[in-house]
Every structure is written in C-alpha cells, then in structure tokens.
C-alpha cells in the first residue's frame, strides 16, 4: 500500500504516534487510507450539504475495508461572485483546488481518493487533481437543486439575472422580481439548469470517472446518499484491481464526454475544463475536434437556459445513461471503454431507458441535428471562440453588425442599462481573458440584462472572457488569443463590422489587414486591473482559453498559432 510509507515499519513509529493523536485505531492504520476530499462550506448552496455526502462516502469506504480520511478544499459560488471583483477569482480558484489536493495527497500518501464536489470550478479542479495524481479515484457530486416555481411555472437562477433586465425594461416590477428571488432557488444543490456545475457533473459520468446518476439525482433525494455510499465502496474495488484513473481517462473518454456535452447542450465552460483536463492527462484536445464531434452529434435535450426543462426532468426521463444509450445505439460514442464501475460504458447503460421523449429526444428526431456547442475561427479569433449554438435564435445564426467596444464588463453593463445598445449591434467586451481579466470573468449580467430587455435575439456579444452556463443568446466567448496577449480583439474599434457565421464556424473582423497592421503598431496595452497577490502570479503564468487557461511556464508567449 502507498500509505505504508506513513503507517508501516519501525521508522514510522513517530508517524503512527501522530495518527493515534488524531484518534486513529491501530487496525485502521493497517487498512488502505482513502482521502475524502470535501469542498463543503456554509456559503455555496451546492455545498452546504456536502458533509452529509462525505459521511455517506466514508461509510461506503468502511464497508469496502478501507479507512476514510477527510480533508477540505475551497469553493467559490459563481452566482454570488458575479459582476464584481470576486468573479476575477472564480476560474483562478480551479488551479488552487487542484494544487491543494495534490499537496494533501502527496504529503500524506493516500492510497485512493473520493472527491466530493458540486459546483462550477470545483468539479473540474478535482478532476484535474485526480488526473495529475493518477490514483484509484471517483468523483461524487452533491447533486442538482430542484427548480423553483413562480406563478405556476418552473424557474431557476437564470430567471433572476434576466429579471434585472426585465425590470429596467419595465416588463417586470421590482416587487415581482423580489418574489421570484424568494422562490427561484428552493433549497440546496447545484443550480437547477444545465449550467456549468451540472454540465461538469454530467460529463463526469460520460468520462467514466463518476457512477451513473452522479449528474442528475437531485441533491435532496435519499438516492443521492446511497450513491455516495456506493462511491466509497467502489473505490475500494478500484484499489484492489489497481485501476488508476488514467486507465479510464483515455482519449476516447474525452471524445465520449464531448459527444454527451453536445447531446445535452451543456455550458460553454465545459470546453475550457475538458481542455485543461486533457492537458493534465498528457493529451491534447484540439478545438477543431470539437466541431467534428458537434457536426455528427445531434442535440437531444433542451434544458434551461435554452429550454423549459431542468435537471430534475432529465433525471426523471432516464438521466445521462439514457442519453448515452441513445448515442451508443447510433454509434456516436465508444461503449467499450472501462469506467469506475469496473464495467464498460456498454454494461453501465444496458438497462437505461428513456421514459419521456419530450425531455430526451431520439437521435432520429433530435432538437437540433448538430451539437449544442461550436467553436468559431477567423480573423477575430485565430485561436478559436466558443458559443452555445443550441441556445442561439435562428435569426442570429448568421449575423453581421457594427461593434460597440468596451474594455471591461462594467462599462458594457453600464451602457446596456442606459439603453445605449440598440438592435443590430455587436457588443465587444475585451481585456477580460485569463490574463487580462485577470481570471476570465464569467459574465452573466450583460447577457441576462440583454435577454431581460428582449434583445437576446437582436444583439450579439463577443468577449475574450467567458459566459455563465445560464447564458443564452448569441454570446460568443473564449476569444483567443485574448486582448492582453495582443490578439485581434484588442484591435477592434467602435463601428467596425464583424461577421458571425455559426454554421460556417467563422468569426471575422471585416477590417483590412493593412489597417490592422497600423493599429497593432500603435497598440498600447492597459495596466493590469489587479496587480497584487495570487491574481498577479496567475496572470503571469496562465495560458489562453484556447488551451484551457492552465498554468504553464511564466515565460509563455501567445503566438496565436493554436490550430
């Protein structure tokens, strides 16, 4: 056992003394030590109940003959951090989470891991750590929140953000918005739509590193607690079989995750995290491959914010397993791959059934013939840009308009709130990338306010930052290279024409190369917005969104050659 380095033999008597001081029985030290990583805290709604999940996992580990050892990591609530300085820290926390887990595991020689997670950066951060450490490991989430209800209709957090714009447009009163706020999030769990948290928890199933049901069983269900116990029990089987996680996280698993991503219509942030996960696995996720998978994979679900259904509906209709079975029967994913169940994908989905065709469509009769996400390339984004095409109105699939240029989210939101953005415009928000932000802020406020004003099918938004999974409309993010790295988005001027062609996967700035050369010669980069502490170090090391916004060599130079 790996843990014998800290528990066994004459030389480890001092170590055993410290274990006994922490209350460990000698027999516990003769069993494998299983690290239980718990991101529980008292501020993130998806995490306030994770002690219940962690305790269930520990019970499962004990049933399987192991000794569970719990430790913690951090979690940022993106909704609470939205639209202020706090959002600079959200994506950057992903690396801290991965690093903190690595530090704890390597320092204390755990034999295996169960990673108890739920929300936006926490799940991918834990995935990255698991890949880096390459031990037997299982991801188990705290589960999704139930949708709220207002005036007989289901609502969620995205309705609140859009409600702000609706109030400003006179379509909703402040009193109505406040009543919605009291009902949209009825209890704990990750927010109820196919936003980033639920997207990544569903994708964990598709990758094979979480048990079936991980992404969809509601947080309040007893079935969630039972799943957690099973995760603890099963990790002991993986340990006995020497099934390290990188035997599961192979290239085909990444491709399966992309296919499920497309079928579910997941958040654009999934591509950022899958690219980073591939990097930790020593693989490369070429963004051109995303379009290849999207072209052949139909969108089978239309979940909030793109449609009327929520994660609880997906669970009721058959969950991720039912979606994967639809794809496997059409030969759209590799069902031969091994998973943390110890069985193949084919074995896992054998008994899956779709019970509601309004929630999960068939491959023959999909919502859309192509996947929910697309990567655009062109003169404005030579390194790629990402859009949730499944949530874009048909009238905006191909669009051309004049640029309204802003060097920060705050300036853009101020202009939108003042009514300065008119139909037909393309709002460009730059210097919000991983380096320039710093931290690549998630911008739900500008997109939601536009939607609340009824402009989501009349105005496009382009940024080197990113969008919330709750975003809908022609919102194109992750533009690479970013403005702070001298990408073409830094050269856009007020009134420049921009062409968006989602079917053609293109995003072009309609300005002559000669003019762009002149602009580049005169380009002056603004001062870093936050030039202290962790974010100063982060900005000096972080890569482009096109390569996952991972931390690399501090001397990294953005070349623009991402393809």
Coordinates of C-alpha atoms in Angstrom, one line a residue:
X1 CA 0.0 0.0 0.0
X2 CA 1.1 3.5 -0.8
X3 CA 0.0 4.6 2.7
X4 CA 2.6 2.2 4.3
X5 CA 5.1 5.0 3.7
X6 CA 3.5 6.8 6.6
X7 CA 2.0 3.9 8.7
X8 CA 4.2 0.9 8.5
X9 CA 7.6 -0.3 9.8
X10 CA 10.0 0.7 12.6
X11 CA 10.9 4.0 11.1
X12 CA 7.2 5.1 11.0
X13 CA 6.6 4.8 14.8
X14 CA 6.7 8.7 15.1
X15 CA 4.2 8.9 12.2
X16 CA 1.9 6.3 13.9
X17 CA 2.1 8.4 17.1
X18 CA 0.6 11.4 15.2
X19 CA -2.1 9.2 13.7
X20 CA -3.0 8.0 17.2
X21 CA -3.1 11.6 18.4
X22 CA -5.7 12.2 15.7
X23 CA -7.8 9.3 17.0
X24 CA -7.0 6.6 14.6
X25 CA -7.2 3.0 15.9
X26 CA -4.2 0.7 15.1
X27 CA -6.4 -1.5 12.9
X28 CA -7.4 1.5 10.8
X29 CA -3.8 2.1 10.0
X30 CA -3.5 -1.5 8.7
X31 CA -6.1 -0.7 6.0
X32 CA -5.7 1.5 2.9
X33 CA -6.1 5.2 3.6
X34 CA -8.7 6.7 1.3
X35 CA -8.6 10.5 1.0
X36 CA -12.1 12.0 1.0
X37 CA -11.8 15.5 -0.5
X38 CA -14.8 17.6 0.7
X39 CA -15.5 21.1 -0.5
X40 CA -18.2 21.7 2.0
X41 CA -18.8 25.3 3.3
X42 CA -21.6 27.5 4.5
X43 CA -22.0 29.9 1.6
X44 CA -22.3 27.9 -1.6
X45 CA -25.8 26.4 -2.0
X46 CA -24.4 23.4 -3.8
X47 CA -22.0 22.7 -1.0
X48 CA -23.8 23.4 2.3
X49 CA -24.9 19.7 2.5
X50 CA -21.7 18.1 1.4
X51 CA -20.9 16.9 4.9
X52 CA -23.9 14.5 4.5
X53 CA -22.5 13.2 1.2
X54 CA -18.9 12.9 2.6
X55 CA -20.2 10.9 5.6
X56 CA -22.0 8.6 3.3
X57 CA -18.8 8.1 1.2
X58 CA -16.9 7.3 4.4
X59 CA -19.5 4.7 5.4
X60 CA -19.0 3.1 1.9
X61 CA -15.2 3.1 2.3
X62 CA -15.5 1.4 5.6
X63 CA -17.9 -1.2 4.1
X64 CA -15.2 -1.8 1.5
X65 CA -12.5 -2.4 4.0
X66 CA -10.7 1.0 3.9
X67 CA -10.0 3.8 6.3
X68 CA -11.5 7.1 5.1
X69 CA -9.6 10.3 5.9
X70 CA -11.5 13.5 5.1
X71 CA -9.8 16.8 4.2
X72 CA -11.2 20.0 2.6
X73 CA -10.6 22.4 -0.3
X74 CA -12.1 25.7 -1.2
X75 CA -15.2 26.6 -3.3
X76 CA -16.4 29.8 -4.9
X77 CA -20.1 30.5 -5.6
X78 CA -20.1 31.9 -9.1
X79 CA -23.6 33.4 -8.6
X80 CA -22.6 35.3 -5.5
X81 CA -19.2 36.3 -7.1
X82 CA -20.9 37.5 -10.3
X83 CA -20.5 41.1 -11.6
X84 CA -17.9 42.4 -9.1
X85 CA -14.3 41.9 -8.1
X86 CA -15.0 38.4 -6.8
X87 CA -15.5 37.0 -10.2
X88 CA -11.8 37.6 -11.1
X89 CA -11.1 34.8 -8.6
X90 CA -13.5 32.2 -9.7
X91 CA -11.7 30.5 -12.6
X92 CA -8.4 31.1 -10.9
X93 CA -9.7 29.0 -7.9
X94 CA -9.7 25.9 -10.1
X95 CA -5.9 25.8 -10.1
X96 CA -5.8 26.3 -6.3
X97 CA -8.2 23.5 -5.8
X98 CA -6.2 21.1 -8.0
X99 CA -2.9 22.2 -6.4
X100 CA -4.3 21.9 -2.8
X101 CA -5.5 18.4 -3.4
X102 CA -2.1 17.4 -4.9
X103 CA -0.4 18.9 -1.8
X104 CA -2.5 17.0 0.7
X105 CA -2.4 13.7 -1.2
X106 CA 1.3 13.6 -1.8
X107 CA 2.1 14.8 1.7
X108 CA 0.1 12.1 3.4
X109 CA 0.4 9.2 0.9
X110 CA -3.3 8.3 0.4
X111 CA -4.0 5.1 -1.5
X112 CA -7.1 6.2 -3.2
X113 CA -9.5 9.2 -3.5
X114 CA -13.2 10.0 -3.5
X115 CA -13.7 13.7 -4.5
X116 CA -16.9 15.2 -3.1
X117 CA -17.8 18.2 -5.2
X118 CA -20.6 20.1 -6.9
X119 CA -20.1 23.5 -8.4
X120 CA -18.5 25.3 -11.3
X121 CA -14.7 25.3 -10.8
X122 CA -14.7 22.7 -8.0
X123 CA -15.6 19.7 -10.1
X124 CA -13.1 20.4 -12.9
X125 CA -10.4 21.3 -10.3
X126 CA -11.0 18.0 -8.6
X127 CA -10.9 16.1 -12.0
X128 CA -7.6 17.8 -12.8
X129 CA -6.1 16.8 -9.5
X130 CA -7.3 13.2 -9.9
X131 CA -5.7 13.0 -13.3
X132 CA -2.5 14.5 -12.1
X133 CA -2.2 12.2 -9.1
X134 CA -3.3 9.1 -11.1
X135 CA -4.7 7.0 -8.2
X136 CA -7.9 5.0 -8.0
X137 CA -10.5 7.8 -7.7
X138 CA -14.2 8.5 -8.1
X139 CA -15.9 11.8 -8.4
X140 CA -19.2 12.1 -6.5
X141 CA -21.3 15.3 -6.6
X142 CA -23.8 16.7 -4.2
X143 CA -26.5 16.7 -6.8
X144 CA -28.6 19.4 -8.5
X145 CA -31.1 21.7 -6.9
X146 CA -34.7 21.4 -7.6
X147 CA -36.3 24.1 -9.8
X148 CA -38.3 26.8 -8.2
X149 CA -41.9 27.8 -9.1
X150 CA -43.4 31.2 -9.7
X151 CA -47.0 31.7 -10.9
X152 CA -47.3 28.1 -11.9
X153 CA -44.1 27.9 -13.9
X154 CA -40.7 26.4 -13.1
X155 CA -37.9 29.0 -12.7
X156 CA -34.3 29.0 -11.7
X157 CA -31.4 31.4 -11.0
X158 CA -31.1 32.4 -14.7
X159 CA -34.6 33.9 -14.5
X160 CA -33.4 36.2 -11.7
X161 CA -30.5 37.5 -13.7
X162 CA -32.7 38.1 -16.7
X163 CA -35.3 39.6 -14.4
X164 CA -32.9 42.5 -13.6
X165 CA -33.1 43.5 -17.3
X166 CA -36.8 43.0 -17.4
X167 CA -37.3 45.4 -14.5
X168 CA -35.1 48.0 -16.3
X169 CA -37.2 47.5 -19.4
X170 CA -40.4 47.9 -17.5
X171 CA -41.6 44.4 -18.2
X172 CA -41.4 43.2 -14.5
X173 CA -41.8 45.2 -11.3
X174 CA -39.2 45.3 -8.5
X175 CA -41.7 43.6 -6.2
X176 CA -42.3 40.8 -8.7
X177 CA -38.5 40.3 -9.0
X178 CA -38.1 40.1 -5.3
X179 CA -40.9 37.5 -5.1
X180 CA -39.1 35.5 -7.8
X181 CA -35.9 35.8 -5.8
X182 CA -37.6 34.1 -2.8
X183 CA -38.7 31.1 -4.9
X184 CA -36.1 30.5 -7.7
X185 CA -33.7 28.5 -5.5
X186 CA -35.8 26.4 -3.2
X187 CA -33.0 24.5 -1.4
X188 CA -29.5 23.2 -1.5
X189 CA -27.8 21.7 -4.6
X190 CA -26.2 23.0 -7.7
X191 CA -28.4 25.4 -9.6
X192 CA -31.2 23.6 -11.4
X193 CA -30.4 24.2 -15.1
X194 CA -27.8 22.8 -17.4
X195 CA -25.3 25.4 -16.2
X196 CA -21.6 24.7 -15.7
X197 CA -21.9 22.8 -12.4
X198 CA -24.5 20.3 -13.7
X199 CA -22.8 20.2 -17.0
X200 CA -19.5 19.0 -15.4
X201 CA -21.2 16.6 -13.1
X202 CA -23.0 15.0 -16.1
X203 CA -19.7 15.0 -18.0
X204 CA -18.0 13.1 -15.1
X205 CA -20.4 10.3 -15.9
X206 CA -19.6 10.4 -19.6
X207 CA -15.9 10.4 -18.8
X208 CA -16.4 7.2 -16.8
X209 CA -15.0 8.8 -13.6
X210 CA -18.3 9.0 -11.7
X211 CA -21.1 6.5 -11.1
X212 CA -24.3 6.5 -13.2
X213 CA -26.7 9.1 -11.7
X214 CA -23.9 11.4 -10.5
X215 CA -25.1 14.3 -12.7
X216 CA -28.8 14.1 -12.2
X217 CA -30.0 12.6 -9.0
X218 CA -31.4 15.5 -7.0
X219 CA -29.5 16.8 -4.0
X220 CA -32.5 16.3 -1.7
X221 CA -33.0 12.6 -2.7
X222 CA -32.1 9.7 -0.5
X223 CA -30.8 8.1 -3.7
X224 CA -28.0 10.7 -3.7
X225 CA -26.8 9.5 -0.3
X226 CA -26.9 5.9 -1.4
X227 CA -24.9 6.8 -4.5
X228 CA -22.3 8.4 -2.2
X229 CA -22.1 5.2 -0.2
X230 CA -21.6 3.2 -3.3
X231 CA -18.9 5.5 -4.5
X232 CA -17.0 4.9 -1.2
X233 CA -17.4 1.1 -1.5
X234 CA -16.5 1.0 -5.2
X235 CA -13.3 3.0 -4.8
X236 CA -12.0 0.1 -2.7
X237 CA -12.7 -2.3 -5.6
X238 CA -10.8 0.0 -7.9
X239 CA -7.9 0.0 -5.4
X240 CA -7.9 -3.8 -5.3
X241 CA -7.9 -4.0 -9.1
X242 CA -5.2 -1.4 -9.3
X243 CA -7.5 0.6 -11.6
X244 CA -5.9 4.1 -11.5
X245 CA -7.9 6.9 -13.0
X246 CA -5.7 7.4 -16.1
X247 CA -6.7 3.9 -17.2
X248 CA -10.2 5.5 -17.5
X249 CA -9.3 9.0 -18.6
X250 CA -8.1 8.0 -22.1
X251 CA -8.5 9.9 -25.4
X252 CA -11.7 8.0 -26.2
X253 CA -13.2 9.1 -22.8
X254 CA -12.6 12.7 -23.7
X255 CA -14.4 12.1 -27.0
X256 CA -17.3 10.5 -25.3
X257 CA -17.5 13.5 -23.0
X258 CA -17.7 15.8 -26.0
X259 CA -20.5 13.7 -27.5
X260 CA -22.6 13.8 -24.4
X261 CA -21.8 17.5 -24.0
X262 CA -23.2 18.1 -27.5
X263 CA -26.3 16.0 -26.9
X264 CA -27.1 17.7 -23.6
X265 CA -26.4 21.2 -24.7
X266 CA -24.0 21.9 -21.9
X267 CA -22.3 25.1 -20.8
X268 CA -19.5 26.7 -23.0
X269 CA -17.3 26.4 -19.9
X270 CA -17.1 22.6 -20.4
X271 CA -14.7 23.1 -23.3
X272 CA -12.4 25.2 -21.1
X273 CA -12.4 22.5 -18.4
X274 CA -12.1 19.5 -20.8
X275 CA -9.2 21.1 -22.5
X276 CA -7.5 21.6 -19.1
X277 CA -8.3 18.0 -18.0
X278 CA -6.8 16.7 -21.3
X279 CA -3.7 18.7 -20.5
X280 CA -3.4 17.0 -17.1
X281 CA -3.8 13.6 -18.7
X282 CA -1.0 14.4 -21.2
X283 CA -3.5 14.6 -24.0
X284 CA -4.4 17.4 -26.4
X285 CA -8.0 18.5 -27.1
X286 CA -7.8 20.2 -30.4
X287 CA -10.7 22.6 -30.7
X288 CA -11.2 21.6 -34.4
X289 CA -12.2 18.2 -33.0
X290 CA -15.0 19.9 -31.0
X291 CA -16.6 20.9 -34.3
X292 CA -16.1 17.5 -35.8
X293 CA -18.0 15.9 -32.8
X294 CA -20.6 18.6 -32.9
X295 CA -21.3 18.1 -36.6
X296 CA -22.1 14.4 -36.1
X297 CA -23.8 14.6 -32.7
X298 CA -27.4 15.8 -32.5
X299 CA -28.7 17.8 -29.6
X300 CA -31.1 15.6 -27.8
X301 CA -32.1 17.8 -24.8
X302 CA -33.2 21.4 -24.4
X303 CA -32.6 22.2 -20.8
X304 CA -32.6 25.6 -19.0
X305 CA -31.5 28.2 -20.0
X306 CA -32.1 27.1 -23.6
X307 CA -35.4 25.3 -22.9
X308 CA -38.1 24.7 -20.4
X309 CA -36.7 21.6 -18.7
X310 CA -34.4 21.2 -15.7
X311 CA -32.0 18.6 -14.3
X312 CA -34.8 17.0 -12.3
X313 CA -36.6 16.4 -15.5
X314 CA -33.6 14.8 -17.1
X315 CA -33.3 12.6 -14.1
X316 CA -36.9 11.6 -14.4
X317 CA -36.6 10.9 -18.1
X318 CA -33.6 8.5 -17.7
X319 CA -30.6 10.7 -16.9
X320 CA -27.2 10.7 -18.6
X321 CA -27.3 6.9 -19.0
X322 CA -30.4 7.2 -21.2
X323 CA -28.7 9.9 -23.3
X324 CA -25.6 7.8 -23.7
X325 CA -27.6 4.8 -24.7
X326 CA -29.2 6.9 -27.5
X327 CA -25.8 7.9 -28.7
X328 CA -24.2 4.4 -28.4
X329 CA -27.0 2.9 -30.4
X330 CA -26.3 5.4 -33.2
X331 CA -22.5 4.6 -32.9
X332 CA -21.8 8.1 -31.7
X333 CA -19.7 7.1 -28.7
X334 CA -17.3 4.4 -27.7
X335 CA -19.2 2.0 -25.4
X336 CA -16.2 -0.4 -25.0
X337 CA -14.3 1.9 -22.6
X338 CA -13.9 0.9 -18.9
X339 CA -15.3 3.1 -16.1
X340 CA -15.1 3.4 -12.4
X341 CA -17.9 0.9 -12.0
X342 CA -15.4 -1.7 -13.1
X343 CA -17.6 -2.3 -16.1
X344 CA -17.7 -0.8 -19.6
X345 CA -19.9 2.0 -20.8
X346 CA -22.0 -0.6 -22.6
X347 CA -22.5 -2.5 -19.4
X348 CA -23.5 0.6 -17.5
X349 CA -26.1 1.8 -19.9
X350 CA -27.5 -1.7 -20.8
X351 CA -30.7 -1.2 -18.7
X352 CA -31.1 2.5 -19.3
X353 CA -34.4 3.7 -20.8
X354 CA -35.9 7.0 -21.9
X355 CA -39.2 7.5 -20.2
X356 CA -40.1 11.0 -21.5
X357 CA -39.4 11.8 -25.2
X358 CA -40.2 15.5 -24.6
X359 CA -37.1 15.7 -22.4
X360 CA -34.7 13.3 -24.2
X361 CA -35.3 13.2 -27.9
X362 CA -34.1 10.3 -30.1
X363 CA -31.2 10.6 -32.5
X364 CA -33.6 10.3 -35.4
X365 CA -35.8 13.1 -34.1
X366 CA -33.4 15.5 -32.2
X367 CA -34.0 19.0 -31.1
X368 CA -31.2 20.0 -33.5
X369 CA -29.2 18.0 -36.0
X370 CA -25.9 19.3 -34.6
X371 CA -24.5 19.5 -31.1
X372 CA -25.1 22.3 -28.6
X373 CA -21.7 23.9 -28.8
X374 CA -19.5 25.2 -31.7
X375 CA -16.0 26.6 -32.0
X376 CA -15.6 29.6 -34.3
X377 CA -12.4 30.5 -36.1
X378 CA -11.4 33.5 -38.2
X379 CA -9.6 36.8 -38.2
X380 CA -11.1 37.9 -34.9
X381 CA -10.4 34.5 -33.2
X382 CA -7.5 32.7 -34.9
X383 CA -7.2 30.5 -31.7
X384 CA -10.9 29.9 -31.5
X385 CA -14.0 31.2 -29.8
X386 CA -16.9 29.2 -28.2
X387 CA -20.6 29.6 -28.5
X388 CA -23.6 27.6 -27.1
X389 CA -25.2 27.4 -30.6
X390 CA -28.1 25.4 -29.3
X391 CA -29.3 28.5 -27.3
X392 CA -28.9 31.0 -30.2
X393 CA -32.0 32.1 -32.1
X394 CA -32.2 31.1 -35.7
X395 CA -32.2 34.8 -36.7
X396 CA -28.7 35.1 -35.1
X397 CA -27.0 32.0 -36.5
X398 CA -25.6 34.3 -39.3
X399 CA -25.2 37.9 -38.3
X400 CA -23.3 41.0 -39.3
X401 CA -23.2 44.3 -37.4
X402 CA -21.2 47.2 -36.1
X403 CA -19.0 46.8 -33.0
X404 CA -19.7 48.5 -29.7
X405 CA -16.4 48.2 -27.9
X406 CA -15.8 48.1 -24.1
X407 CA -12.6 47.4 -22.2
X408 CA -14.4 45.9 -19.2
X409 CA -17.6 44.2 -18.2
X410 CA -18.6 47.1 -16.0
X411 CA -18.5 49.6 -18.9
X412 CA -20.6 47.3 -21.1
X413 CA -23.2 46.8 -18.4
X414 CA -23.5 50.5 -17.7
X415 CA -24.1 51.1 -21.5
X416 CA -26.7 48.3 -21.6
X417 CA -28.5 49.6 -18.6
X418 CA -28.6 53.1 -20.0
X419 CA -30.3 51.8 -23.2
X420 CA -27.2 52.7 -25.3
X421 CA -27.1 49.3 -27.0
X422 CA -29.5 49.1 -30.0
X423 CA -30.8 46.1 -32.0
X424 CA -28.3 45.0 -34.7
X425 CA -25.2 45.9 -32.6
X426 CA -22.4 43.5 -31.6
X427 CA -21.1 44.2 -28.1
X428 CA -17.4 43.5 -27.8
X429 CA -16.0 43.2 -24.2
X430 CA -12.3 42.7 -24.1
X431 CA -9.4 42.6 -21.6
X432 CA -11.5 40.0 -19.6
X433 CA -9.5 36.9 -20.6
X434 CA -7.5 34.7 -18.3
X435 CA -4.5 37.1 -18.3
X436 CA -6.2 40.4 -19.0
X437 CA -9.2 40.0 -16.6
X438 CA -7.3 38.6 -14.8
X439 CA -9.2 35.4 -14.2
X440 CA -11.5 35.4 -17.2
X441 CA -14.6 36.6 -15.5
X442 CA -17.9 34.8 -16.2
X443 CA -20.3 37.4 -17.5
X444 CA -23.9 36.5 -16.8
X445 CA -25.1 40.1 -16.1
X446 CA -24.7 41.7 -19.6
X447 CA -26.2 38.7 -21.4
X448 CA -29.0 38.3 -18.9
X449 CA -29.9 42.0 -18.9
X450 CA -30.0 42.0 -22.8
X451 CA -32.3 38.9 -22.6
X452 CA -34.5 40.6 -20.0
X453 CA -34.8 43.6 -22.3
X454 CA -35.8 41.3 -25.2
X455 CA -32.6 41.9 -27.1
X456 CA -31.1 38.5 -26.9
X457 CA -32.2 37.7 -30.5
X458 CA -31.2 41.1 -31.8
X459 CA -27.8 41.8 -30.2
X460 CA -24.7 39.7 -30.2
X461 CA -22.0 39.7 -27.6
X462 CA -18.3 38.8 -28.1
X463 CA -15.6 38.6 -25.4
X464 CA -12.2 37.1 -24.5
X465 CA -13.9 36.4 -21.2
X466 CA -16.4 33.7 -20.7
X467 CA -20.1 33.3 -20.0
X468 CA -22.1 31.5 -17.4
X469 CA -23.8 28.2 -18.2
X470 CA -27.0 30.1 -17.6
X471 CA -26.4 32.3 -20.6
X472 CA -28.5 32.2 -23.8
X473 CA -28.4 34.1 -27.0
X474 CA -25.6 35.0 -29.5
X475 CA -23.0 35.1 -26.8
X476 CA -19.5 34.2 -28.1
X477 CA -16.7 33.8 -25.5
X478 CA -13.2 32.5 -25.0
X479 CA -11.9 34.5 -28.0
X480 CA -8.3 33.5 -28.4
X481 CA -5.7 34.9 -28.3
X482 CA -7.1 37.4 -25.8
X483 CA -6.6 41.1 -25.9
X484 CA -4.0 41.2 -23.2
X485 CA -1.9 38.8 -25.3
X486 CA -2.2 41.1 -28.3
X487 CA -5.0 39.1 -30.0
X488 CA -7.0 40.7 -32.8
X489 CA -9.8 41.5 -30.4
X490 CA -7.5 44.2 -29.0
X491 CA -7.6 45.9 -32.4
X492 CA -11.3 46.3 -32.8
X493 CA -12.6 49.8 -32.9
X494 CA -16.1 51.3 -32.4
X495 CA -18.2 50.8 -35.5
X496 CA -16.0 48.1 -37.1
X497 CA -18.1 45.5 -38.9
X498 CA -18.0 41.9 -37.5
X499 CA -19.4 38.9 -39.2
X500 CA -20.7 35.9 -37.3
X501 CA -21.4 32.6 -39.1
X502 CA -22.3 29.8 -36.7
X503 CA -23.0 27.2 -39.4
X504 CA -19.7 28.1 -41.1
X505 CA -17.8 28.1 -37.8
X506 CA -16.4 31.6 -38.5
X507 CA -15.9 34.8 -36.7
X508 CA -14.3 37.6 -38.7
X509 CA -13.4 41.2 -38.2
X510 CA -14.1 43.0 -41.5
X511 CA -11.2 45.3 -41.5
X512 CA -8.3 45.2 -44.0
X513 CA -5.0 43.5 -43.0
X514 CA -3.2 46.8 -43.8
X515 CA -5.3 48.7 -41.3
X516 CA -4.9 46.1 -38.7
X517 CA -1.1 46.3 -39.0
X518 CA -1.3 50.1 -38.4
X519 CA -3.5 49.5 -35.4
X520 CA -1.1 46.9 -34.0
X521 CA 1.9 49.2 -34.4
X522 CA 0.0 51.8 -32.2
X523 CA -1.5 49.4 -29.7
X524 CA -0.9 50.3 -26.1
X525 CA -1.9 47.7 -23.5
X526 CA -3.8 48.9 -20.4
X527 CA -2.4 48.4 -16.9
X528 CA -3.3 45.1 -15.2
X529 CA -6.6 45.5 -13.4
X530 CA -5.4 43.6 -10.3
X531 CA -1.7 43.6 -9.8
X532 CA -1.2 42.0 -6.4
X533 CA -1.4 38.7 -4.6
X534 CA -2.5 35.4 -6.2
X535 CA -4.0 37.0 -9.3
X536 CA -0.7 38.8 -10.2
X537 CA 1.0 35.4 -10.2
X538 CA -1.9 33.8 -12.0
X539 CA -1.8 36.4 -14.8
X540 CA 1.9 35.9 -15.3
X541 CA 1.5 32.1 -15.9
X542 CA -1.9 31.4 -17.3
X543 CA -2.4 30.3 -20.9
X544 CA -5.0 31.2 -23.4
X545 CA -8.6 30.0 -23.1
X546 CA -7.9 28.1 -26.3
X547 CA -5.5 25.8 -24.4
X548 CA -7.7 25.5 -21.3
X549 CA -6.4 28.5 -19.3
X550 CA -4.0 26.3 -17.5
X551 CA -0.9 27.4 -15.6
X552 CA 2.3 26.9 -17.7
X553 CA 5.8 28.3 -17.9
X554 CA 5.9 32.0 -16.7
X555 CA 7.8 32.8 -19.9
X556 CA 4.8 31.5 -22.0
X557 CA 4.3 33.6 -25.1
X558 CA 1.0 33.7 -27.0
X559 CA 1.8 33.0 -30.7
X560 CA -1.8 32.9 -32.0
X561 CA -1.0 29.5 -33.6
X562 CA -3.5 27.3 -31.7
X563 CA -4.6 25.2 -34.6

